[in-house]
PDB file of N, CA and C in Angstrom:
ATOM      1  N   MET A   1    -102.530-130.720  -1.084  1.00  0.00           N
ATOM      2  CA  MET A   1    -103.644-130.155  -1.697  1.00  0.00           C
ATOM      3  C   MET A   1    -103.030-128.940  -2.617  1.00  0.00           C
ATOM      4  N   SER A   2    -103.858-128.393  -3.774  1.00  0.00           N
ATOM      5  CA  SER A   2    -103.273-127.304  -4.481  1.00  0.00           C
ATOM      6  C   SER A   2    -104.386-126.322  -4.534  1.00  0.00           C
ATOM      7  N   THR A   3    -103.811-125.229  -4.916  1.00  0.00           N
ATOM      8  CA  THR A   3    -104.893-123.678  -4.676  1.00  0.00           C
ATOM      9  C   THR A   3    -104.853-123.284  -6.188  1.00  0.00           C
ATOM     10  N   ILE A   4    -105.875-122.839  -6.582  1.00  0.00           N
ATOM     11  CA  ILE A   4    -106.175-122.330  -7.817  1.00  0.00           C
ATOM     12  C   ILE A   4    -106.635-121.007  -7.585  1.00  0.00           C
ATOM     13  N   THR A   5    -106.280-119.936  -8.094  1.00  0.00           N
ATOM     14  CA  THR A   5    -106.568-118.537  -7.865  1.00  0.00           C
ATOM     15  C   THR A   5    -107.572-117.958  -9.154  1.00  0.00           C
ATOM     16  N   VAL A   6    -108.638-117.717  -9.128  1.00  0.00           N
ATOM     17  CA  VAL A   6    -109.222-117.597 -10.564  1.00  0.00           C
ATOM     18  C   VAL A   6    -109.832-116.043 -10.422  1.00  0.00           C
ATOM     19  N   GLN A   7    -109.332-115.381 -11.280  1.00  0.00           N
ATOM     20  CA  GLN A   7    -109.688-113.729 -11.126  1.00  0.00           C
ATOM     21  C   GLN A   7    -111.044-113.547 -12.166  1.00  0.00           C
ATOM     22  N   SER A   8    -111.910-113.003 -11.365  1.00  0.00           N
ATOM     23  CA  SER A   8    -113.082-112.687 -12.190  1.00  0.00           C
ATOM     24  C   SER A   8    -113.055-111.132 -12.910  1.00  0.00           C
ATOM     25  N   PRO A   9    -113.302-111.295 -14.260  1.00  0.00           N
ATOM     26  CA  PRO A   9    -113.328-109.877 -15.048  1.00  0.00           C
ATOM     27  C   PRO A   9    -114.019-108.937 -14.403  1.00  0.00           C
ATOM     28  N   ILE A  10    -113.585-107.851 -14.517  1.00  0.00           N
ATOM     29  CA  ILE A  10    -114.219-106.521 -13.934  1.00  0.00           C
ATOM     30  C   ILE A  10    -115.339-106.095 -15.186  1.00  0.00           C
ATOM     31  N   LYS A  11    -116.251-105.674 -14.858  1.00  0.00           N
ATOM     32  CA  LYS A  11    -117.268-105.107 -15.959  1.00  0.00           C
ATOM     33  C   LYS A  11    -116.543-103.671 -16.176  1.00  0.00           C
ATOM     34  N   VAL A  12    -116.221-103.675 -17.400  1.00  0.00           N
ATOM     35  CA  VAL A  12    -115.840-102.192 -18.021  1.00  0.00           C
ATOM     36  C   VAL A  12    -117.028-101.418 -18.717  1.00  0.00           C
ATOM     37  N   ALA A  13    -117.082-100.319 -18.459  1.00  0.00           N
ATOM     38  CA  ALA A  13    -118.255 -99.509 -19.123  1.00  0.00           C
ATOM     39  C   ALA A  13    -117.861 -98.858 -20.586  1.00  0.00           C
ATOM     40  N   THR A  14    -118.796 -98.818 -21.174  1.00  0.00           N
ATOM     41  CA  THR A  14    -118.577 -98.422 -22.512  1.00  0.00           C
ATOM     42  C   THR A  14    -118.096 -96.910 -22.438  1.00  0.00           C
ATOM     43  N   PRO A  15    -116.897 -96.699 -23.224  1.00  0.00           N
ATOM     44  CA  PRO A  15    -116.052 -95.275 -23.118  1.00  0.00           C
ATOM     45  C   PRO A  15    -117.327 -94.131 -23.481  1.00  0.00           C
ATOM     46  N   ARG A  16    -117.185 -93.011 -23.064  1.00  0.00           N
ATOM     47  CA  ARG A  16    -117.948 -92.138 -23.165  1.00  0.00           C
ATOM     48  C   ARG A  16    -117.658 -91.501 -24.706  1.00  0.00           C
ATOM     49  N   GLY A  17    -119.016 -91.339 -25.348  1.00  0.00           N
ATOM     50  CA  GLY A  17    -118.907 -90.877 -26.721  1.00  0.00           C
ATOM     51  C   GLY A  17    -118.762 -92.002 -27.758  1.00  0.00           C
ATOM     52  N   ALA A  18    -118.560 -93.398 -27.244  1.00  0.00           N
ATOM     53  CA  ALA A  18    -118.335 -94.314 -28.196  1.00  0.00           C
ATOM     54  C   ALA A  18    -119.647 -94.925 -29.091  1.00  0.00           C
ATOM     55  N   THR A  19    -120.757 -94.414 -28.707  1.00  0.00           N
ATOM     56  CA  THR A  19    -121.883 -94.737 -29.316  1.00  0.00           C
ATOM     57  C   THR A  19    -122.090 -93.700 -30.511  1.00  0.00           C
ATOM     58  N   PHE A  20    -121.778 -92.490 -30.117  1.00  0.00           N
ATOM     59  CA  PHE A  20    -121.841 -91.436 -31.119  1.00  0.00           C
ATOM     60  C   PHE A  20    -120.809 -91.478 -32.106  1.00  0.00           C
ATOM     61  N   ALA A  21    -119.548 -92.069 -31.667  1.00  0.00           N
ATOM     62  CA  ALA A  21    -118.486 -92.271 -32.539  1.00  0.00           C
ATOM     63  C   ALA A  21    -118.820 -93.218 -33.640  1.00  0.00           C
ATOM     64  N   VAL A  22    -119.433 -94.357 -33.228  1.00  0.00           N
ATOM     65  CA  VAL A  22    -119.820 -95.355 -34.181  1.00  0.00           C
ATOM     66  C   VAL A  22    -120.778 -94.901 -35.016  1.00  0.00           C
ATOM     67  N   ALA A  23    -121.874 -94.020 -34.538  1.00  0.00           N
ATOM     68  CA  ALA A  23    -122.834 -93.285 -35.448  1.00  0.00           C
ATOM     69  C   ALA A  23    -122.400 -92.653 -36.465  1.00  0.00           C
ATOM     70  N   VAL A  24    -121.253 -91.819 -36.143  1.00  0.00           N
ATOM     71  CA  VAL A  24    -120.634 -91.052 -37.100  1.00  0.00           C
ATOM     72  C   VAL A  24    -119.858 -91.710 -38.274  1.00  0.00           C
ATOM     73  N   VAL A  25    -119.153 -92.750 -37.619  1.00  0.00           N
ATOM     74  CA  VAL A  25    -118.404 -93.433 -38.609  1.00  0.00           C
ATOM     75  C   VAL A  25    -119.306 -94.185 -39.613  1.00  0.00           C
ATOM     76  N   MET A  26    -120.167 -94.842 -39.012  1.00  0.00           N
ATOM     77  CA  MET A  26    -121.364 -95.674 -39.931  1.00  0.00           C
ATOM     78  C   MET A  26    -121.863 -94.568 -40.944  1.00  0.00           C
ATOM     79  N   GLY A  27    -122.232 -93.289 -40.457  1.00  0.00           N
ATOM     80  CA  GLY A  27    -122.883 -92.502 -41.578  1.00  0.00           C
ATOM     81  C   GLY A  27    -121.693 -91.937 -42.704  1.00  0.00           C
ATOM     82  N   VAL A  28    -120.560 -91.937 -42.178  1.00  0.00           N
ATOM     83  CA  VAL A  28    -119.693 -91.502 -43.259  1.00  0.00           C
ATOM     84  C   VAL A  28    -119.203 -92.749 -44.143  1.00  0.00           C
ATOM     85  N   LEU A  29    -119.433 -94.082 -43.389  1.00  0.00           N
ATOM     86  CA  LEU A  29    -119.403 -95.163 -44.566  1.00  0.00           C
ATOM     87  C   LEU A  29    -120.342 -95.517 -45.481  1.00  0.00           C
ATOM     88  N   ARG A  30    -121.532 -95.252 -44.865  1.00  0.00           N
ATOM     89  CA  ARG A  30    -122.881 -95.243 -45.947  1.00  0.00           C
ATOM     90  C   ARG A  30    -122.635 -94.005 -46.905  1.00  0.00           C
ATOM     91  N   TRP A  31    -122.350 -93.006 -46.546  1.00  0.00           N
ATOM     92  CA  TRP A  31    -122.096 -91.957 -47.445  1.00  0.00           C
ATOM     93  C   TRP A  31    -121.312 -92.086 -48.434  1.00  0.00           C
ATOM     94  N   LEU A  32    -119.835 -92.637 -48.239  1.00  0.00           N
ATOM     95  CA  LEU A  32    -118.968 -93.229 -49.052  1.00  0.00           C
ATOM     96  C   LEU A  32    -119.501 -93.991 -49.963  1.00  0.00           C
ATOM     97  N   GLU A  33    -120.277 -95.284 -49.471  1.00  0.00           N
ATOM     98  CA  GLU A  33    -120.759 -96.497 -50.233  1.00  0.00           C
ATOM     99  C   GLU A  33    -121.524 -95.763 -51.212  1.00  0.00           C
ATOM    100  N   ALA A  34    -122.585 -95.054 -50.854  1.00  0.00           N
ATOM    101  CA  ALA A  34    -123.540 -94.322 -51.786  1.00  0.00           C
ATOM    102  C   ALA A  34    -122.805 -93.510 -53.016  1.00  0.00           C
ATOM    103  N   THR A  35    -121.621 -92.664 -52.562  1.00  0.00           N
ATOM    104  CA  THR A  35    -121.241 -91.957 -53.548  1.00  0.00           C
ATOM    105  C   THR A  35    -120.279 -92.822 -54.375  1.00  0.00           C
ATOM    106  N   GLN A  36    -119.719 -94.119 -53.939  1.00  0.00           N
ATOM    107  CA  GLN A  36    -119.167 -94.797 -54.781  1.00  0.00           C
ATOM    108  C   GLN A  36    -119.950 -95.544 -55.751  1.00  0.00           C
ATOM    109  N   ARG A  37    -121.294 -96.127 -55.449  1.00  0.00           N
ATOM    110  CA  ARG A  37    -122.281 -96.640 -56.403  1.00  0.00           C
ATOM    111  C   ARG A  37    -122.790 -95.595 -57.169  1.00  0.00           C
ATOM    112  N   ALA A  38    -122.949 -94.363 -57.082  1.00  0.00           N
ATOM    113  CA  ALA A  38    -123.452 -93.355 -57.972  1.00  0.00           C
ATOM    114  C   ALA A  38    -122.220 -93.344 -59.032  1.00  0.00           C
ATOM    115  N   ARG A  39    -121.206 -93.169 -58.683  1.00  0.00           N
ATOM    116  CA  ARG A  39    -120.014 -92.922 -59.542  1.00  0.00           C
ATOM    117  C   ARG A  39    -120.000 -94.180 -60.271  1.00  0.00           C
ATOM    118  N   ALA A  40    -120.046 -95.156 -60.015  1.00  0.00           N
ATOM    119  CA  ALA A  40    -120.089 -96.610 -60.837  1.00  0.00           C
ATOM    120  C   ALA A  40    -121.473 -96.469 -61.687  1.00  0.00           C
ATOM    121  N   GLU A  41    -122.355 -96.184 -61.282  1.00  0.00           N
ATOM    122  CA  GLU A  41    -123.764 -96.091 -62.171  1.00  0.00           C
ATOM    123  C   GLU A  41    -123.436 -94.803 -63.289  1.00  0.00           C
ATOM    124  N   ARG A  42    -122.950 -94.052 -62.900  1.00  0.00           N
ATOM    125  CA  ARG A  42    -122.712 -92.897 -63.701  1.00  0.00           C
ATOM    126  C   ARG A  42    -121.750 -93.484 -65.011  1.00  0.00           C
ATOM    127  N   ARG A  43    -120.855 -94.212 -64.519  1.00  0.00           N
ATOM    128  CA  ARG A  43    -119.641 -94.767 -65.464  1.00  0.00           C
ATOM    129  C   ARG A  43    -120.318 -95.644 -66.385  1.00  0.00           C
ATOM    130  N   VAL A  44    -121.149 -96.532 -65.953  1.00  0.00           N
ATOM    131  CA  VAL A  44    -121.699 -97.383 -66.876  1.00  0.00           C
ATOM    132  C   VAL A  44    -122.808 -96.847 -67.873  1.00  0.00           C
ATOM    133  N   GLN A  45    -123.497 -95.655 -67.212  1.00  0.00           N
ATOM    134  CA  GLN A  45    -124.431 -95.061 -68.207  1.00  0.00           C
ATOM    135  C   GLN A  45    -123.582 -94.273 -69.270  1.00  0.00           C
ATOM    136  N   ALA A  46    -122.461 -93.719 -68.845  1.00  0.00           N
ATOM    137  CA  ALA A  46    -121.788 -92.947 -69.848  1.00  0.00           C
ATOM    138  C   ALA A  46    -121.316 -94.128 -70.918  1.00  0.00           C
ATOM    139  N   ALA A  47    -120.756 -95.307 -70.358  1.00  0.00           N
ATOM    140  CA  ALA A  47    -120.398 -96.126 -71.688  1.00  0.00           C
ATOM    141  C   ALA A  47    -121.379 -96.519 -72.377  1.00  0.00           C
ATOM    142  N   ARG A  48    -122.625 -96.746 -71.641  1.00  0.00           N
ATOM    143  CA  ARG A  48    -123.704 -97.210 -72.733  1.00  0.00           C
ATOM    144  C   ARG A  48    -124.077 -96.094 -73.700  1.00  0.00           C
ATOM    145  N   LEU A  49    -123.970 -94.812 -73.212  1.00  0.00           N
ATOM    146  CA  LEU A  49    -124.182 -93.772 -74.245  1.00  0.00           C
ATOM    147  C   LEU A  49    -123.327 -93.503 -75.359  1.00  0.00           C
ATOM    148  N   ALA A  50    -122.007 -93.765 -74.810  1.00  0.00           N
ATOM    149  CA  ALA A  50    -121.120 -93.956 -75.765  1.00  0.00           C
ATOM    150  C   ALA A  50    -121.096 -95.153 -76.954  1.00  0.00           C
ATOM    151  N   GLU A  51    -121.442 -96.242 -76.525  1.00  0.00           N
ATOM    152  CA  GLU A  51    -121.809 -97.184 -77.296  1.00  0.00           C
ATOM    153  C   GLU A  51    -122.599 -97.131 -78.315  1.00  0.00           C
ATOM    154  N   ALA A  52    -124.025 -96.559 -77.864  1.00  0.00           N
ATOM    155  CA  ALA A  52    -125.038 -96.345 -78.492  1.00  0.00           C
ATOM    156  C   ALA A  52    -124.618 -95.267 -79.697  1.00  0.00           C
ATOM    157  N   ALA A  53    -124.096 -94.253 -79.333  1.00  0.00           N
ATOM    158  CA  ALA A  53    -123.514 -93.322 -80.303  1.00  0.00           C
ATOM    159  C   ALA A  53    -122.739 -93.870 -81.485  1.00  0.00           C
ATOM    160  N   GLU A  54    -121.944 -94.823 -80.778  1.00  0.00           N
ATOM    161  CA  GLU A  54    -121.136 -95.437 -82.003  1.00  0.00           C
ATOM    162  C   GLU A  54    -121.731 -96.201 -82.784  1.00  0.00           C
ATOM    163  N   LEU A  55    -122.727 -97.029 -82.218  1.00  0.00           N
ATOM    164  CA  LEU A  55    -123.668 -98.007 -83.228  1.00  0.00           C
ATOM    165  C   LEU A  55    -124.650 -96.979 -83.895  1.00  0.00           C
ATOM    166  N   ARG A  56    -124.933 -95.766 -83.693  1.00  0.00           N
ATOM    167  CA  ARG A  56    -125.776 -95.175 -84.339  1.00  0.00           C
ATOM    168  C   ARG A  56    -124.927 -94.745 -85.780  1.00  0.00           C
ATOM    169  N   SER A  57    -123.731 -94.240 -85.342  1.00  0.00           N
ATOM    170  CA  SER A  57    -122.950 -93.852 -86.517  1.00  0.00           C
ATOM    171  C   SER A  57    -122.424 -94.947 -87.536  1.00  0.00           C
ATOM    172  N   TYR A  58    -122.246 -95.986 -86.916  1.00  0.00           N
ATOM    173  CA  TYR A  58    -122.190 -97.136 -87.642  1.00  0.00           C
ATOM    174  C   TYR A  58    -123.407 -97.589 -88.547  1.00  0.00           C
ATOM    175  N   ALA A  59    -124.443 -97.240 -88.078  1.00  0.00           N
ATOM    176  CA  ALA A  59    -125.867 -97.600 -88.741  1.00  0.00           C
ATOM    177  C   ALA A  59    -126.001 -96.637 -89.680  1.00  0.00           C
ATOM    178  N   LEU A  60    -125.533 -95.309 -89.663  1.00  0.00           N
ATOM    179  CA  LEU A  60    -126.036 -94.354 -90.752  1.00  0.00           C
ATOM    180  C   LEU A  60    -125.033 -94.699 -91.871  1.00  0.00           C
ATOM    181  N   ARG A  61    -123.846 -95.695 -91.822  1.00  0.00           N
ATOM    182  CA  ARG A  61    -123.073 -95.757 -92.983  1.00  0.00           C
ATOM    183  C   ARG A  61    -124.032 -96.528 -93.958  1.00  0.00           C
ATOM    184  N   PHE A  62    -125.050 -97.313 -93.633  1.00  0.00           N
ATOM    185  CA  PHE A  62    -125.770 -98.234 -94.367  1.00  0.00           C
ATOM    186  C   PHE A  62    -127.205 -97.625 -94.666  1.00  0.00           C
ATOM    187  N   ALA A  63    -127.469 -96.474 -94.405  1.00  0.00           N
ATOM    188  CA  ALA A  63    -128.713 -95.657 -94.402  1.00  0.00           C
ATOM    189  C   ALA A  63    -129.100 -95.840 -95.960  1.00  0.00           C
ATOM    190  N   ARG A  64    -128.174 -95.583 -96.987  1.00  0.00           N
ATOM    191  CA  ARG A  64    -128.311 -95.291 -98.314  1.00  0.00           C
ATOM    192  C   ARG A  64    -128.861 -96.991 -98.861  1.00  0.00           C
ATOM    193  N   HIS A  65    -127.990 -98.004 -98.751  1.00  0.00           N
ATOM    194  CA  HIS A  65    -128.070 -99.331 -99.259  1.00  0.00           C
ATOM    195  C   HIS A  65    -128.951-100.115 -98.645  1.00  0.00           C
ATOM    196  N   ASP A  66    -129.361-100.003 -97.111  1.00  0.00           N
ATOM    197  CA  ASP A  66    -130.154-101.101 -96.674  1.00  0.00           C
ATOM    198  C   ASP A  66    -130.767-100.155 -95.369  1.00  0.00           C
ATOM    199  N   PRO A  67    -131.813 -99.653 -95.855  1.00  0.00           N
ATOM    200  CA  PRO A  67    -132.631 -98.788 -94.822  1.00  0.00           C
ATOM    201  C   PRO A  67    -132.942 -99.535 -93.602  1.00  0.00           C
ATOM    202  N   ARG A  68    -133.491-100.957 -93.809  1.00  0.00           N
ATOM    203  CA  ARG A  68    -134.146-101.757 -92.892  1.00  0.00           C
ATOM    204  C   ARG A  68    -133.068-102.239 -91.917  1.00  0.00           C
ATOM    205  N   PHE A  69    -132.012-102.489 -92.353  1.00  0.00           N
ATOM    206  CA  PHE A  69    -130.771-102.847 -91.453  1.00  0.00           C
ATOM    207  C   PHE A  69    -130.135-101.655 -90.522  1.00  0.00           C
ATOM    208  N   THR A  70    -130.490-100.498 -91.334  1.00  0.00           N
ATOM    209  CA  THR A  70    -130.184 -99.223 -90.453  1.00  0.00           C
ATOM    210  C   THR A  70    -131.175 -99.019 -89.397  1.00  0.00           C
ATOM    211  N   SER A  71    -132.382 -99.127 -89.555  1.00  0.00           N
ATOM    212  CA  SER A  71    -133.527 -98.914 -88.686  1.00  0.00           C
ATOM    213  C   SER A  71    -133.382 -99.980 -87.559  1.00  0.00           C
ATOM    214  N   ASP A  72    -132.929-101.271 -87.892  1.00  0.00           N
ATOM    215  CA  ASP A  72    -132.821-102.327 -86.906  1.00  0.00           C
ATOM    216  C   ASP A  72    -131.617-101.795 -85.925  1.00  0.00           C
ATOM    217  N   LEU A  73    -130.511-101.320 -86.537  1.00  0.00           N
ATOM    218  CA  LEU A  73    -129.299-100.890 -85.717  1.00  0.00           C
ATOM    219  C   LEU A  73    -129.637 -99.681 -84.750  1.00  0.00           C
ATOM    220  N   LEU A  74    -130.452 -98.669 -85.290  1.00  0.00           N
ATOM    221  CA  LEU A  74    -130.907 -97.722 -84.401  1.00  0.00           C
ATOM    222  C   LEU A  74    -131.749 -98.101 -83.367  1.00  0.00           C
ATOM    223  N   ALA A  75    -132.750 -98.879 -83.675  1.00  0.00           N
ATOM    224  CA  ALA A  75    -133.558 -99.497 -82.526  1.00  0.00           C
ATOM    225  C   ALA A  75    -132.954-100.329 -81.506  1.00  0.00           C
ATOM    226  N   ALA A  76    -131.659-100.942 -82.170  1.00  0.00           N
ATOM    227  CA  ALA A  76    -130.849-101.648 -80.936  1.00  0.00           C
ATOM    228  C   ALA A  76    -130.007-100.643 -80.244  1.00  0.00           C
ATOM    229  N   ALA A  77    -129.532 -99.717 -80.902  1.00  0.00           N
ATOM    230  CA  ALA A  77    -128.960 -98.482 -80.052  1.00  0.00           C
ATOM    231  C   ALA A  77    -129.791 -97.916 -78.989  1.00  0.00           C
ATOM    232  N   ASP A  78    -131.178 -97.639 -79.352  1.00  0.00           N
ATOM    233  CA  ASP A  78    -132.001 -97.128 -78.530  1.00  0.00           C
ATOM    234  C   ASP A  78    -132.065 -98.143 -77.199  1.00  0.00           C
ATOM    235  N   ARG A  79    -132.493 -99.316 -77.452  1.00  0.00           N
ATOM    236  CA  ARG A  79    -132.559-100.311 -76.616  1.00  0.00           C
ATOM    237  C   ARG A  79    -131.659-100.429 -75.498  1.00  0.00           C
ATOM    238  N   HIS A  80    -130.157-100.189 -76.020  1.00  0.00           N
ATOM    239  CA  HIS A  80    -128.900-100.426 -75.326  1.00  0.00           C
ATOM    240  C   HIS A  80    -128.846 -99.042 -74.454  1.00  0.00           C
ATOM    241  N   GLU A  81    -129.232 -98.129 -74.945  1.00  0.00           N
ATOM    242  CA  GLU A  81    -129.024 -96.872 -74.371  1.00  0.00           C
ATOM    243  C   GLU A  81    -129.976 -96.871 -72.979  1.00  0.00           C
ATOM    244  N   ARG A  82    -131.098 -97.503 -73.381  1.00  0.00           N
ATOM    245  CA  ARG A  82    -131.953 -97.466 -71.991  1.00  0.00           C
ATOM    246  C   ARG A  82    -131.650 -98.415 -70.968  1.00  0.00           C
ATOM    247  N   GLY A  83    -130.933 -99.557 -71.383  1.00  0.00           N
ATOM    248  CA  GLY A  83    -130.354-100.438 -70.516  1.00  0.00           C
ATOM    249  C   GLY A  83    -130.972-101.723 -70.550  1.00  0.00           C
TER     250      GLY A  83
END
Protein backbone atom coordinates (compact mmCIF):
# COMPACT_ATOMS: atom_id res chain seq x y z
CA MET A 1 0.00 0.00 0.00
CA SER A 2 1.23 3.55 -0.74
CA THR A 3 0.79 6.72 1.24
CA ILE A 4 0.09 10.20 -0.17
CA THR A 5 0.74 13.26 1.92
CA VAL A 6 -1.45 16.22 0.98
CA GLN A 7 -0.75 19.60 2.45
CA SER A 8 -3.66 21.94 2.84
CA PRO A 9 -2.85 25.59 2.22
CA ILE A 10 -2.87 27.91 5.17
CA LYS A 11 -5.16 30.90 4.80
CA VAL A 12 -3.03 34.01 4.51
CA ALA A 13 -4.45 37.31 5.68
CA THR A 14 -4.30 40.39 3.49
CA PRO A 15 -1.21 42.43 4.36
CA ARG A 16 -1.84 45.50 6.47
CA GLY A 17 -2.32 48.61 4.37
CA ALA A 18 -2.76 46.69 1.12
CA THR A 19 -6.28 48.01 0.55
CA PHE A 20 -5.12 51.57 1.14
CA ALA A 21 -2.10 51.10 -1.13
CA VAL A 22 -4.29 49.76 -3.93
CA ALA A 23 -6.65 52.72 -3.55
CA VAL A 24 -3.74 55.18 -3.72
CA VAL A 25 -2.16 53.51 -6.75
CA MET A 26 -5.48 53.35 -8.59
CA GLY A 27 -6.08 57.04 -7.84
CA VAL A 28 -2.67 57.93 -9.24
CA LEU A 29 -3.30 55.82 -12.35
CA ARG A 30 -6.68 57.49 -12.91
CA TRP A 31 -5.06 60.91 -12.53
CA LEU A 32 -2.29 60.02 -15.00
CA GLU A 33 -4.84 58.73 -17.50
CA ALA A 34 -6.95 61.88 -17.19
CA THR A 35 -3.86 64.06 -17.60
CA GLN A 36 -2.77 62.14 -20.68
CA ARG A 37 -6.26 62.33 -22.18
CA ALA A 38 -6.46 66.09 -21.56
CA ARG A 39 -3.02 66.60 -23.12
CA ALA A 40 -4.05 64.62 -26.21
CA GLU A 41 -7.27 66.65 -26.53
CA ARG A 42 -5.32 69.91 -26.28
CA ARG A 43 -2.89 68.66 -28.94
CA VAL A 44 -5.77 67.80 -31.30
CA GLN A 45 -7.45 71.16 -30.66
CA ALA A 46 -4.20 73.03 -31.32
CA ALA A 47 -3.76 71.15 -34.59
CA ARG A 48 -7.32 72.02 -35.62
CA LEU A 49 -6.78 75.69 -34.82
CA ALA A 50 -3.55 75.75 -36.83
CA GLU A 51 -5.17 74.01 -39.80
CA ALA A 52 -8.13 76.39 -39.71
CA ALA A 53 -5.81 79.41 -39.58
CA GLU A 54 -3.86 78.04 -42.53
CA LEU A 55 -7.08 77.51 -44.49
CA ARG A 56 -8.22 81.06 -43.70
CA SER A 57 -4.96 82.54 -44.96
CA TYR A 58 -5.29 80.41 -48.10
CA ALA A 59 -8.89 81.57 -48.57
CA LEU A 60 -7.94 85.23 -48.33
CA ARG A 61 -5.72 84.84 -51.40
CA PHE A 62 -8.88 84.40 -53.48
CA ALA A 63 -10.89 87.22 -51.87
CA ARG A 64 -10.57 89.59 -54.84
CA HIS A 65 -11.07 87.10 -57.63
CA ASP A 66 -13.68 84.73 -56.22
CA PRO A 67 -15.52 85.96 -53.11
CA ARG A 68 -17.91 82.98 -53.08
CA PHE A 69 -15.04 80.51 -53.00
CA THR A 70 -13.44 82.57 -50.24
CA SER A 71 -16.61 82.50 -48.16
CA ASP A 72 -16.93 78.74 -48.69
CA LEU A 73 -13.36 78.19 -47.52
CA LEU A 74 -13.86 80.45 -44.51
CA ALA A 75 -17.02 78.55 -43.56
CA ALA A 76 -15.13 75.27 -43.92
CA ALA A 77 -12.41 76.63 -41.64
CA ASP A 78 -15.03 77.56 -39.04
CA ARG A 79 -16.57 74.09 -39.19
CA HIS A 80 -13.16 72.45 -38.95
CA GLU A 81 -12.25 74.58 -35.96
CA ARG A 82 -15.40 73.56 -34.10
CA GLY A 83 -14.71 69.90 -34.70
